[in-house]
Short mmCIF file of C-alpha atoms in Angstrom, two decimals:
data_model
loop_
_atom_site.label_atom_id
_atom_site.label_comp_id
_atom_site.label_asym_id
_atom_site.label_seq_id
_atom_site.Cartn_x
_atom_site.Cartn_y
_atom_site.Cartn_z
CA MET A 1 -19.83 -55.50 -53.29
CA ARG A 2 -21.70 -56.87 -50.46
CA THR A 3 -24.83 -54.37 -49.23
CA ARG A 4 -25.59 -55.67 -45.98
CA SER A 5 -26.55 -52.76 -42.92
CA VAL A 6 -24.78 -51.55 -39.90
CA LEU A 7 -25.66 -54.60 -37.75
CA SER A 8 -26.04 -54.26 -33.77
CA ALA A 9 -25.59 -57.40 -31.76
CA ALA A 10 -27.91 -56.21 -28.52
CA ALA A 11 -31.24 -53.99 -28.20
CA VAL A 12 -30.33 -52.42 -25.70
CA LEU A 13 -27.48 -50.94 -27.91
CA SER A 14 -28.80 -50.84 -31.32
CA ALA A 15 -30.01 -47.18 -30.52
CA ALA A 16 -26.37 -46.22 -29.47
CA LEU A 17 -24.55 -47.59 -32.25
CA VAL A 18 -26.95 -46.05 -34.42
CA LEU A 19 -27.13 -42.38 -33.02
CA ALA A 20 -30.18 -40.79 -33.69
CA SER A 21 -30.98 -37.88 -36.60
CA CYS A 22 -30.26 -34.91 -34.23
CA ALA A 23 -32.08 -31.32 -36.24
CA SER A 24 -30.02 -28.28 -37.31
CA SER A 25 -31.04 -24.69 -38.09
CA ALA A 26 -28.31 -24.97 -41.79
CA PRO A 27 -28.67 -26.79 -44.42
CA GLN A 28 -27.45 -29.85 -44.89
CA GLY A 29 -24.54 -29.61 -46.93
CA SER A 30 -25.55 -30.50 -50.75
CA THR A 31 -24.01 -27.87 -53.25
CA PRO A 32 -27.37 -25.94 -54.15
CA THR A 33 -26.04 -25.59 -58.32
CA ASP A 34 -26.72 -29.07 -58.23
CA THR A 35 -28.78 -30.06 -61.12
CA ASP A 36 -30.84 -32.84 -62.62
CA ALA A 37 -27.64 -33.36 -64.88
CA SER A 38 -25.70 -36.27 -65.02
CA PRO A 39 -21.72 -35.93 -63.39
CA VAL A 40 -19.44 -35.06 -66.22
CA ASP A 41 -16.46 -37.04 -65.80
CA GLY A 42 -12.89 -34.86 -66.21
CA GLY A 43 -11.90 -31.60 -64.93
CA ASP A 44 -9.92 -30.09 -62.05
CA LEU A 45 -10.92 -28.30 -59.50
CA VAL A 46 -9.38 -25.83 -57.73
CA LEU A 47 -10.44 -25.24 -54.05
CA ALA A 48 -8.77 -21.94 -51.99
CA ILE A 49 -8.51 -22.40 -48.28
CA ALA A 50 -6.83 -20.37 -45.61
CA ASN A 51 -4.46 -23.33 -43.99
CA ASP A 52 -1.71 -25.12 -44.51
CA PRO A 53 -2.25 -28.42 -43.83
CA ILE A 54 0.81 -28.87 -41.90
CA SER A 55 0.47 -32.67 -41.23
CA LEU A 56 -1.26 -34.96 -43.86
CA ASN A 57 -1.56 -37.52 -41.68
CA PRO A 58 -4.32 -38.44 -41.13
CA SER A 59 -4.32 -39.14 -37.16
CA GLY A 60 -1.44 -36.42 -36.92
CA ILE A 61 -2.20 -32.88 -35.60
CA GLY A 62 -2.44 -30.57 -38.52
CA SER A 63 -4.23 -27.26 -38.84
CA GLY A 64 -7.24 -28.09 -37.94
CA ASN A 65 -10.38 -27.70 -40.53
CA ASP A 66 -8.59 -27.24 -43.61
CA THR A 67 -6.03 -30.16 -42.72
CA LEU A 68 -9.58 -32.71 -42.56
CA TYR A 69 -10.79 -31.40 -46.20
CA VAL A 70 -7.35 -32.70 -47.77
CA THR A 71 -6.79 -35.71 -46.06
CA ARG A 72 -10.66 -37.04 -46.33
CA GLN A 73 -9.89 -37.41 -49.71
CA LEU A 74 -7.25 -39.71 -49.14
CA VAL A 75 -8.01 -41.98 -46.47
CA ASP A 76 -11.91 -43.91 -45.86
CA SER A 77 -13.18 -45.29 -43.02
CA LEU A 78 -14.42 -48.04 -41.41
CA LEU A 79 -18.35 -46.13 -40.53
CA TYR A 80 -19.89 -43.20 -42.95
CA GLN A 81 -21.87 -40.90 -39.85
CA ASN A 82 -24.99 -39.87 -42.41
CA PRO A 83 -25.36 -36.11 -42.32
CA GLU A 84 -28.63 -36.09 -42.54
CA THR A 85 -29.49 -39.07 -40.56
CA SER A 86 -26.36 -38.96 -38.14
CA GLU A 87 -27.15 -42.59 -38.25
CA LEU A 88 -23.98 -45.30 -38.98
CA GLU A 89 -23.56 -46.33 -42.01
CA PRO A 90 -21.46 -49.02 -43.74
CA TRP A 91 -17.59 -48.15 -45.81
CA LEU A 92 -15.25 -49.85 -45.31
CA ALA A 93 -17.30 -52.16 -42.90
CA GLU A 94 -20.27 -53.63 -44.08
CA SER A 95 -21.16 -54.09 -40.39
CA TYR A 96 -20.53 -54.08 -36.82
CA THR A 97 -21.45 -55.64 -34.09
CA ALA A 98 -21.18 -54.88 -30.35
CA ASN A 99 -20.97 -57.16 -27.12
CA ALA A 100 -23.98 -56.01 -23.82
CA ASP A 101 -21.49 -53.99 -22.28
CA ALA A 102 -19.88 -52.02 -25.25
CA THR A 103 -16.30 -53.50 -24.66
CA VAL A 104 -16.43 -55.03 -28.14
CA PHE A 105 -17.50 -54.02 -31.40
CA THR A 106 -16.57 -56.80 -34.47
CA PHE A 107 -16.25 -55.22 -37.53
CA GLU A 108 -16.97 -57.11 -40.92
CA LEU A 109 -14.67 -56.00 -43.96
CA ARG A 110 -15.62 -55.46 -47.22
CA ASP A 111 -12.57 -57.94 -49.31
CA ASP A 112 -12.61 -56.01 -52.87
CA VAL A 113 -10.93 -52.89 -51.77
CA THR A 114 -7.24 -51.85 -52.03
CA PHE A 115 -5.10 -49.24 -50.83
CA SER A 116 -3.18 -46.93 -53.85
CA ASP A 117 -0.13 -48.94 -54.04
CA GLY A 118 -2.16 -52.37 -55.19
CA THR A 119 -2.16 -54.15 -51.29
CA PRO A 120 -5.55 -55.44 -50.11
CA PHE A 121 -7.08 -53.75 -47.36
CA THR A 122 -7.97 -56.27 -44.64
CA ALA A 123 -8.09 -56.52 -40.56
CA GLU A 124 -4.44 -57.09 -40.55
CA SER A 125 -4.86 -53.27 -41.61
CA VAL A 126 -7.30 -52.24 -39.17
CA LYS A 127 -5.39 -53.61 -36.26
CA ALA A 128 -2.15 -51.68 -37.62
CA THR A 129 -3.48 -48.76 -38.27
CA PHE A 130 -5.03 -48.59 -34.82
CA ASP A 131 -2.48 -49.82 -32.80
CA ASP A 132 0.06 -46.86 -34.80
CA ILE A 133 -2.02 -44.81 -33.24
CA ILE A 134 -2.07 -45.92 -29.72
CA ALA A 135 1.64 -46.23 -29.84
CA ALA A 136 1.66 -42.57 -31.11
CA GLY A 137 0.23 -41.02 -27.91
CA ALA A 138 0.65 -37.84 -27.98
CA LEU A 139 1.38 -36.98 -31.50
CA SER A 140 -1.77 -38.57 -32.72
CA GLN A 141 -4.84 -36.29 -32.39
CA SER A 142 -6.64 -40.26 -32.67
CA VAL A 143 -5.47 -41.25 -30.13
CA SER A 144 -8.63 -40.26 -27.23
CA SER A 145 -10.79 -42.05 -28.79
CA PHE A 146 -9.44 -45.78 -27.14
CA ILE A 147 -10.24 -45.41 -23.92
CA GLY A 148 -9.48 -47.78 -22.50
CA TYR A 149 -8.20 -49.61 -25.68
CA ASP A 150 -7.20 -53.17 -25.31
CA GLN A 151 -6.42 -54.70 -28.44
CA THR A 152 -7.84 -55.36 -31.68
CA VAL A 153 -7.72 -58.73 -33.05
CA VAL A 154 -7.41 -60.07 -36.12
CA VAL A 155 -10.00 -62.86 -36.74
CA ASP A 156 -9.72 -63.63 -40.35
CA ASP A 157 -9.49 -61.30 -43.22
CA ASP A 158 -12.56 -59.70 -43.35
CA THR A 159 -13.30 -59.70 -39.48
CA VAL A 160 -11.40 -57.86 -36.65
CA GLU A 161 -13.00 -57.22 -32.72
CA VAL A 162 -11.11 -53.79 -31.66
CA ARG A 163 -11.19 -54.45 -27.48
CA PHE A 164 -11.64 -52.16 -24.95
CA SER A 165 -10.93 -53.29 -21.01
CA SER A 166 -13.95 -50.54 -20.26
CA PRO A 167 -17.22 -49.96 -22.06
CA ASN A 168 -16.53 -47.46 -24.81
CA ALA A 169 -19.88 -46.72 -26.69
CA ALA A 170 -18.33 -44.14 -28.53
CA PHE A 171 -15.90 -46.12 -30.14
CA PRO A 172 -18.12 -46.73 -33.70
CA ASN A 173 -18.89 -43.31 -33.90
CA ALA A 174 -15.18 -42.29 -33.62
CA THR A 175 -14.46 -45.05 -36.53
CA ALA A 176 -16.62 -42.36 -38.67
CA ALA A 177 -13.68 -39.64 -38.56
CA VAL A 178 -11.11 -39.00 -40.82
CA GLY A 179 -8.11 -39.58 -37.59
CA LEU A 180 -9.16 -42.85 -37.81
CA GLY A 181 -8.80 -43.50 -41.82
CA ILE A 182 -7.08 -46.49 -42.38
CA VAL A 183 -3.26 -47.00 -44.28
CA SER A 184 -1.34 -48.45 -45.70
CA ALA A 185 1.58 -51.23 -43.77
CA SER A 186 3.60 -49.03 -45.99
CA THR A 187 2.75 -45.63 -44.63
CA LEU A 188 3.47 -47.32 -40.68
CA ALA A 189 6.53 -48.56 -41.75
CA VAL A 190 7.76 -45.18 -41.72
CA PRO A 191 7.81 -43.33 -38.34
CA PHE A 192 4.72 -41.78 -37.11
CA GLU A 193 6.45 -37.89 -36.87
CA LYS A 194 7.57 -37.93 -40.68
CA ARG A 195 4.70 -38.59 -42.43
CA ALA A 196 3.57 -35.10 -42.36
CA ASP A 197 4.62 -34.14 -45.79
CA GLY A 198 2.42 -36.98 -47.05
CA GLU A 199 4.52 -38.84 -49.34
CA SER A 200 4.47 -41.43 -47.43
CA VAL A 201 0.27 -41.89 -46.82
CA ILE A 202 -0.97 -44.15 -48.62
CA GLY A 203 -5.06 -45.19 -48.11
CA THR A 204 -8.36 -46.01 -50.01
CA GLY A 205 -9.68 -43.11 -50.59
CA PRO A 206 -10.93 -41.57 -54.09
CA PHE A 207 -8.07 -39.55 -54.57
CA THR A 208 -4.07 -39.98 -54.37
CA LEU A 209 -1.51 -37.05 -53.41
CA ASP A 210 0.33 -35.63 -56.60
CA THR A 211 2.69 -32.85 -55.34
CA TYR A 212 2.78 -30.32 -51.28
CA THR A 213 4.28 -27.49 -51.39
CA LYS A 214 4.08 -25.82 -47.55
CA ASP A 215 2.16 -22.67 -47.79
CA VAL A 216 1.15 -22.83 -51.15
CA SER A 217 -0.80 -25.98 -51.86
CA THR A 218 -1.89 -29.47 -52.43
CA VAL A 219 -2.43 -31.22 -55.45
CA LEU A 220 -4.21 -34.69 -55.41
CA ALA A 221 -4.81 -36.71 -58.62
CA GLN A 222 -8.03 -39.56 -59.54
CA ARG A 223 -7.94 -43.16 -58.22
CA ASP A 224 -9.26 -44.63 -61.03
CA ASP A 225 -10.24 -47.83 -59.64
CA TYR A 226 -11.72 -46.56 -56.71
CA ALA A 227 -15.29 -48.45 -56.57
CA TRP A 228 -16.22 -48.24 -52.52
CA ALA A 229 -17.93 -45.13 -51.50
CA PRO A 230 -20.46 -45.41 -49.48
CA ALA A 231 -23.98 -45.88 -50.77
CA SER A 232 -26.28 -42.88 -49.65
CA ARG A 233 -23.22 -41.15 -51.48
CA ASP A 234 -24.52 -41.05 -55.15
CA ASN A 235 -21.61 -42.46 -56.75
CA ASP A 236 -20.00 -45.82 -56.60
CA GLY A 237 -17.47 -45.49 -58.79
CA ALA A 238 -14.26 -43.24 -59.68
CA ALA A 239 -13.90 -40.12 -58.71
CA HIS A 240 -15.41 -37.56 -61.60
CA LEU A 241 -12.65 -34.91 -60.81
CA ASP A 242 -9.40 -35.88 -62.42
CA SER A 243 -7.47 -33.75 -60.05
CA VAL A 244 -8.19 -31.21 -56.75
CA THR A 245 -6.06 -28.80 -55.68
CA PHE A 246 -5.74 -26.81 -52.27
CA GLN A 247 -4.50 -23.23 -52.54
CA VAL A 248 -3.41 -21.78 -49.85
CA VAL A 249 -4.84 -18.73 -49.81
CA PRO A 250 -4.65 -16.72 -46.46
CA GLU A 251 -6.68 -14.10 -47.04
CA ALA A 252 -10.19 -14.70 -46.64
CA SER A 253 -10.91 -11.34 -49.05
CA VAL A 254 -8.75 -12.82 -51.43
CA ARG A 255 -10.74 -15.93 -51.76
CA THR A 256 -13.91 -14.38 -51.94
CA GLY A 257 -12.45 -12.25 -54.72
CA GLY A 258 -10.25 -15.06 -55.96
CA LEU A 259 -14.03 -16.45 -56.57
CA GLU A 260 -15.91 -14.46 -57.62
CA SER A 261 -13.21 -14.23 -61.03
CA ASP A 262 -13.50 -17.90 -61.69
CA GLN A 263 -10.02 -17.82 -60.26
CA PHE A 264 -10.90 -20.76 -58.39
CA ASP A 265 -13.37 -23.30 -58.47
CA ALA A 266 -14.61 -22.98 -54.49
CA ILE A 267 -13.53 -21.43 -51.52
CA GLY A 268 -13.54 -22.79 -47.77
CA GLY A 269 -13.74 -20.79 -44.76
CA VAL A 270 -15.98 -18.17 -45.72
CA GLN A 271 -15.61 -14.99 -43.54
CA PRO A 272 -18.79 -13.54 -42.32
CA THR A 273 -18.61 -10.62 -43.71
CA ASP A 274 -18.28 -11.70 -46.89
CA VAL A 275 -21.46 -13.92 -47.30
CA ALA A 276 -22.92 -11.08 -47.98
CA VAL A 277 -20.88 -10.36 -51.35
CA LEU A 278 -21.21 -13.23 -52.27
CA GLU A 279 -24.65 -13.82 -52.24
CA ALA A 280 -25.15 -10.33 -53.63
CA ALA A 281 -22.57 -11.74 -56.72
CA GLY A 282 -25.10 -14.63 -57.08
CA ILE A 283 -22.54 -17.40 -55.94
CA PRO A 284 -24.54 -19.90 -53.78
CA LEU A 285 -23.07 -21.17 -50.65
CA VAL A 286 -23.23 -24.42 -48.72
CA HIS A 287 -23.31 -24.44 -44.91
CA ARG A 288 -24.05 -26.34 -42.20
CA ALA A 289 -23.76 -25.73 -38.60
CA ASN A 290 -21.06 -27.72 -36.63
CA PRO A 291 -21.46 -30.12 -33.83
CA GLY A 292 -19.02 -30.79 -31.33
CA LEU A 293 -18.11 -27.82 -29.26
CA SER A 294 -19.22 -23.98 -28.96
CA PHE A 295 -16.61 -21.61 -29.26
CA GLY A 296 -15.63 -20.13 -26.16
CA LEU A 297 -13.59 -19.81 -23.15
CA THR A 298 -11.89 -22.50 -20.85
CA PHE A 299 -10.32 -22.31 -18.08
CA ASN A 300 -6.92 -23.91 -16.31
CA GLU A 301 -8.20 -24.57 -13.56
CA ALA A 302 -4.27 -24.96 -12.32
CA SER A 303 -4.57 -20.81 -13.06
CA PRO A 304 -4.47 -18.93 -9.39
CA ILE A 305 -6.74 -16.84 -11.08
CA ALA A 306 -8.92 -18.72 -13.24
CA SER A 307 -9.47 -21.67 -10.54
CA ASP A 308 -11.96 -19.50 -8.79
CA ILE A 309 -15.22 -20.25 -9.60
CA ALA A 310 -16.40 -16.54 -8.51
CA VAL A 311 -13.97 -15.39 -10.88
CA ARG A 312 -14.88 -17.29 -14.27
CA GLU A 313 -19.05 -16.85 -13.40
CA ALA A 314 -18.26 -13.31 -12.92
CA ILE A 315 -16.73 -13.43 -16.81
CA ALA A 316 -19.61 -15.74 -17.19
CA ALA A 317 -22.28 -12.46 -16.37
CA GLY A 318 -20.03 -9.71 -18.01
CA ILE A 319 -19.87 -11.45 -21.15
CA ASN A 320 -22.34 -10.41 -23.64
CA ALA A 321 -22.85 -13.57 -26.18
CA GLU A 322 -25.36 -12.42 -28.55
CA GLU A 323 -23.37 -8.53 -29.11
CA VAL A 324 -20.39 -10.76 -29.91
CA ARG A 325 -22.07 -13.52 -32.65
CA ASP A 326 -23.92 -10.04 -34.28
CA THR A 327 -20.62 -8.01 -34.32
CA SER A 328 -18.18 -10.47 -35.39
CA LEU A 329 -20.43 -13.15 -37.62
CA ASN A 330 -24.17 -13.41 -38.45
CA ASP A 331 -27.42 -14.81 -38.06
CA LEU A 332 -26.00 -17.96 -39.84
CA PHE A 333 -24.15 -18.65 -36.39
CA ASN A 334 -26.27 -20.23 -33.59
CA VAL A 335 -24.70 -18.06 -29.50
CA GLY A 336 -23.82 -20.87 -27.23
CA THR A 337 -26.05 -22.19 -25.14
CA SER A 338 -23.88 -25.18 -23.75
CA ALA A 339 -20.57 -26.37 -24.09
CA LEU A 340 -21.84 -28.60 -26.75
CA ALA A 341 -23.34 -26.83 -30.32
CA LYS A 342 -27.12 -27.31 -30.56
CA ASN A 343 -26.82 -29.97 -33.25
CA THR A 344 -24.52 -32.59 -31.38
CA PRO A 345 -26.33 -35.54 -30.24
CA SER A 346 -27.17 -35.08 -26.56
CA TRP A 347 -26.87 -31.15 -26.78
CA ALA A 348 -28.60 -29.97 -23.46
CA ASP A 349 -29.48 -26.38 -23.17
CA GLN A 350 -27.59 -24.56 -20.49
CA SER A 351 -28.19 -20.61 -21.08
CA ALA A 352 -29.84 -19.96 -17.73
CA PHE A 353 -25.47 -20.22 -16.28
CA PHE A 354 -24.36 -17.93 -19.09
CA GLU A 355 -26.92 -15.11 -19.09
CA PHE A 356 -25.81 -11.37 -19.60
CA ASP A 357 -25.93 -8.89 -16.50
CA PRO A 358 -22.81 -6.98 -15.88
CA ASP A 359 -23.76 -6.01 -12.39
CA ARG A 360 -24.17 -9.37 -10.58
CA ALA A 361 -20.84 -9.65 -11.65
CA GLY A 362 -19.63 -7.15 -10.34
CA GLU A 363 -21.35 -8.18 -6.80
CA LEU A 364 -19.51 -11.46 -7.69
CA LEU A 365 -16.60 -9.97 -7.61
CA ASP A 366 -17.17 -7.41 -4.95
CA ASP A 367 -18.46 -10.65 -2.96
CA ALA A 368 -14.85 -12.71 -3.71
CA GLY A 369 -12.16 -9.44 -2.60
CA TRP A 370 -11.72 -7.87 -5.72
CA VAL A 371 -11.29 -3.74 -5.24
CA THR A 372 -11.73 -2.04 -8.40
CA GLY A 373 -8.56 0.05 -8.79
CA ASP A 374 -7.78 3.58 -10.38
CA ASP A 375 -7.75 2.40 -14.09
CA GLY A 376 -10.89 0.16 -13.29
CA ILE A 377 -9.19 -3.12 -13.16
CA ARG A 378 -9.57 -4.79 -10.09
CA ALA A 379 -7.22 -6.32 -7.76
CA LYS A 380 -7.05 -8.59 -4.77
CA ASP A 381 -4.20 -8.68 -2.27
CA GLY A 382 -1.53 -6.86 -4.79
CA GLN A 383 -2.33 -8.95 -7.64
CA ARG A 384 -4.38 -7.64 -10.24
CA LEU A 385 -7.07 -9.56 -11.87
CA ALA A 386 -5.46 -9.70 -15.55
CA LEU A 387 -5.55 -13.17 -17.15
CA ASP A 388 -3.60 -14.58 -20.54
CA LEU A 389 -5.92 -15.96 -22.63
CA ILE A 390 -4.45 -18.05 -25.87
CA TRP A 391 -6.11 -18.74 -29.31
CA ILE A 392 -5.93 -19.62 -32.93
CA THR A 393 -5.76 -16.86 -35.42
CA ASN A 394 -7.42 -19.94 -38.27
CA PHE A 395 -10.48 -18.52 -37.89
CA GLY A 396 -10.38 -14.54 -39.31
CA PRO A 397 -13.59 -13.43 -36.72
CA ASN A 398 -12.23 -14.88 -33.43
CA GLN A 399 -9.88 -11.43 -33.42
CA THR A 400 -12.85 -9.48 -33.88
CA SER A 401 -14.82 -11.90 -31.34
CA LEU A 402 -11.77 -11.77 -28.55
CA GLU A 403 -11.46 -7.80 -28.78
CA LEU A 404 -15.28 -7.45 -27.79
CA ILE A 405 -14.65 -9.72 -25.04
CA GLN A 406 -11.77 -7.96 -23.80
CA GLN A 407 -13.99 -4.78 -23.69
CA GLN A 408 -16.79 -5.99 -21.70
CA LEU A 409 -14.94 -7.22 -19.69
CA LYS A 410 -13.06 -4.43 -18.91
CA GLN A 411 -16.51 -2.86 -17.64
CA ILE A 412 -16.43 -5.61 -15.01
CA GLY A 413 -12.99 -5.24 -14.09
CA VAL A 414 -11.27 -8.11 -15.65
CA GLU A 415 -8.37 -7.13 -18.04
CA LEU A 416 -8.17 -9.85 -21.00
CA ASN A 417 -4.65 -10.04 -22.60
CA LEU A 418 -4.87 -12.05 -25.73
CA SER A 419 -2.08 -13.84 -27.51
CA GLY A 420 -3.46 -15.29 -30.67
CA SER A 421 -0.45 -17.88 -32.43
CA VAL A 422 -0.69 -20.68 -35.01
CA VAL A 423 -2.50 -24.51 -34.56
CA PRO A 424 1.71 -25.79 -33.23
CA ASP A 425 2.65 -23.27 -30.72
CA PHE A 426 -1.20 -22.73 -29.47
CA LEU A 427 -0.55 -26.07 -28.52
CA GLU A 428 2.37 -26.21 -27.39
CA LYS A 429 1.08 -23.03 -24.87
CA GLN A 430 -1.77 -25.56 -24.18
CA THR A 431 0.06 -28.78 -23.55
CA ALA A 432 2.72 -26.46 -21.32
CA GLY A 433 -0.47 -24.63 -19.21
CA ASP A 434 1.15 -21.12 -20.28
CA PHE A 435 -2.43 -19.78 -20.04
CA ASP A 436 -4.96 -18.92 -17.90
CA ILE A 437 -7.83 -18.99 -20.51
CA ALA A 438 -8.30 -20.83 -23.87
CA TRP A 439 -10.23 -19.81 -26.65
CA GLY A 440 -11.38 -22.86 -29.17
CA ASN A 441 -13.93 -25.26 -29.72
CA LEU A 442 -14.14 -29.09 -31.66
CA SER A 443 -16.26 -30.71 -34.00
CA ARG A 444 -17.23 -33.56 -33.87
CA ALA A 445 -20.86 -34.91 -34.12
CA ASP A 446 -21.04 -36.76 -30.68
CA GLY A 447 -21.50 -35.97 -26.94
CA ASP A 448 -18.56 -37.88 -26.34
CA VAL A 449 -16.38 -34.94 -27.10
CA LEU A 450 -16.91 -33.69 -23.70
CA ARG A 451 -14.61 -36.35 -22.22
CA THR A 452 -11.93 -35.80 -24.75
CA GLN A 453 -11.98 -31.39 -23.58
CA PHE A 454 -12.49 -31.85 -19.60
CA SER A 455 -11.93 -35.45 -18.70
CA LYS A 456 -8.88 -35.24 -16.55
CA ALA A 457 -7.13 -37.95 -18.34
CA THR A 458 -7.26 -36.05 -21.47
CA THR A 459 -7.70 -32.28 -20.93
CA THR A 460 -5.40 -29.35 -21.12
CA ALA A 461 -7.62 -27.57 -18.35
CA ARG A 462 -6.26 -29.14 -15.29
CA ILE A 463 -9.52 -29.82 -14.42
CA ASP A 464 -10.10 -32.65 -11.19
CA ASP A 465 -12.97 -33.30 -10.85
CA PRO A 466 -14.57 -36.87 -9.97
CA GLU A 467 -17.81 -36.09 -10.10
CA LEU A 468 -17.63 -34.91 -13.70
CA GLU A 469 -15.02 -37.69 -14.49
CA SER A 470 -17.82 -40.19 -13.16
CA LEU A 471 -20.19 -38.96 -15.79
CA LEU A 472 -17.43 -38.25 -18.62
CA GLN A 473 -16.74 -42.16 -17.74
CA GLY A 474 -20.85 -42.66 -17.26
CA GLN A 475 -21.83 -42.44 -20.85
CA LEU A 476 -19.07 -44.43 -22.21
CA ALA A 477 -20.33 -47.67 -20.48
CA ALA A 478 -23.86 -46.62 -21.10
CA GLY A 479 -25.81 -49.46 -23.62
CA ASP A 480 -29.12 -47.08 -23.93
CA PRO A 481 -28.92 -44.32 -25.67
CA ALA A 482 -31.24 -42.20 -23.65
CA ALA A 483 -29.33 -43.06 -20.35
CA ARG A 484 -26.26 -42.07 -22.64
CA THR A 485 -28.24 -38.79 -23.46
CA GLU A 486 -29.34 -37.94 -19.96
CA ILE A 487 -25.60 -38.42 -18.63
CA LEU A 488 -24.86 -36.28 -20.96
CA ALA A 489 -26.92 -33.54 -20.13
CA GLU A 490 -25.47 -34.14 -16.76
CA ALA A 491 -22.56 -33.98 -17.66
CA GLN A 492 -22.78 -30.45 -19.49
CA ALA A 493 -25.06 -29.20 -16.88
CA ARG A 494 -21.86 -29.79 -14.24
CA ILE A 495 -19.76 -28.08 -16.76
CA ALA A 496 -21.67 -24.85 -16.92
CA SER A 497 -22.34 -24.73 -13.30
CA ARG A 498 -18.84 -24.66 -12.13
CA TYR A 499 -18.18 -22.83 -15.18
CA TYR A 500 -14.62 -24.70 -16.54
CA GLN A 501 -16.61 -23.48 -20.24
CA ILE A 502 -18.13 -20.96 -21.23
CA PRO A 503 -19.66 -21.09 -24.24
CA VAL A 504 -20.28 -17.90 -26.86
CA HIS A 505 -21.48 -18.86 -30.20
CA GLU A 506 -21.17 -22.07 -32.20
CA LEU A 507 -19.26 -22.72 -34.83
CA THR A 508 -20.94 -22.81 -38.75
CA SER A 509 -18.83 -23.91 -41.43
CA ILE A 510 -19.88 -22.09 -45.24
CA LEU A 511 -17.98 -22.98 -48.70
CA GLY A 512 -18.92 -20.95 -51.65
CA ILE A 513 -19.24 -22.40 -54.87
CA GLY A 514 -18.32 -21.82 -57.93
CA ALA A 515 -20.75 -21.79 -61.33
CA GLY A 516 -20.53 -24.98 -62.86
CA VAL A 517 -19.86 -26.98 -59.85
CA HIS A 518 -21.50 -29.53 -58.41
CA GLY A 519 -21.86 -32.39 -55.57
CA ILE A 520 -19.20 -30.69 -53.20
CA THR A 521 -21.33 -31.58 -49.96
CA LEU A 522 -20.49 -30.81 -45.90
CA GLY A 523 -20.57 -34.31 -43.82
CA ALA A 524 -21.94 -34.40 -40.31
CA ASP A 525 -18.85 -32.80 -38.67
CA SER A 526 -19.58 -30.13 -41.31
CA ARG A 527 -16.39 -30.71 -42.86
CA LEU A 528 -15.47 -31.20 -46.19
CA GLU A 529 -17.02 -34.68 -47.12
CA SER A 530 -15.15 -36.91 -50.26
CA LEU A 531 -15.25 -35.49 -53.25
CA VAL A 532 -15.96 -38.84 -54.67
CA THR A 533 -19.42 -37.19 -55.84
CA ALA A 534 -18.21 -33.60 -57.01
CA TRP A 535 -18.04 -32.60 -60.76
CA LYS A 536 -17.80 -29.74 -62.99
CA ASP A 537 -19.77 -28.39 -66.23
CA ALA A 538 -17.75 -29.34 -69.41
CA GLU A 539 -15.76 -26.14 -70.85
#
């Protein structure tokens, strides 16, 4: 194995392309039951998750974190983002360089990697995977990472250039994500929309798909010739486990009970209400605050009511975010302070815009002509101040949080109609614009997540703000990291001051770990890392 470090081509870009570390109030994700004992090879791990993956195509659209937990085991990425430092490190690429204006990225690839079907990993594999994402368009969750994409050029078998027509300083970070994981030529030969069941998904990861039974389980088998995990993962060979089963168990209490009774080796999606239960039982937790977008209310600017900034500002003043956090979550979760969560690189505190002040909320609505009716709900020109809010049912506390927000806003004369659904239905409503407010978050360890959510080209919130657009595109062109951070801070201030999104709380990923289980970690995006390091005590 060649061991060259990740490189940057120009001094002005060096710190931008190897991201600065970011603080996190939660422990970094190594299993707390780890000991100095040597890992044991063999054994089968059963990890209970809340949701069916929906799609095992790594760049497809699945059910959120649970999907990525599974697909991360099948595919590797060009680069690895270290969760302790946030720096980009070698993985399938030994190194990368960038030109001075961040429009050309050259990756030097390992020459000893193969896909699980035995075919070699080469520069052509990278080109074909990236071109496939572009061709998929809206069918892919990853296409937004390719803003300004021109082409991928195969220089030789072990060298590939990714070229953009406009600067894209966030691209190296994006290559560390599951959605840009590299797949084989045989996978790409299958139409994009037919890869969901995973039968055709061939990657270079430490596990391969054994069986997938919708709404029941996904079973993965160890790949015995795997030998190219990132150096900082502390395992340069095959995974220790023989197999991993991701068991779909929607009820959080059933997952918790199954862990306590040794039915499961680990569980994902531990709910805040179950934290104390597991701690009382002496069951260790792995938890990490998620970077990316905070959970919050994003307004549809095409909505006649939600497009009124006075209404949006009043709603912000009418929400007691700390009460929401304390009621539906616990102190492992941070109260929202910006569109970005605190441990995202380039986070900037915007909490002054979101202070709880119901009297001020009432004054704003009074001044805007919204008059309180007999039932306490305001109206203007015969129209009730009623807003339809859509949300995804894949995170248990969502309903508790939203019902409390619904009660809080009723006190200022705003009616919220809550509509929860599974991911595909939610996305369909977003795309169609069939909502006034959308509730949700998005985990990503880079401030460019603001562009993917609020840029005119990609937003489902119908935002058309030239000043914000200039900032979102400007951060992509900023080679100097300090300049990029400053631009992203301005973008957060713009989003906050225009109340395009109201942050309420951040997400924290929590896993429960059974006795005798070791080496399960959460990555820089606070999602489950490759289980190449996981192992169980011998039985």
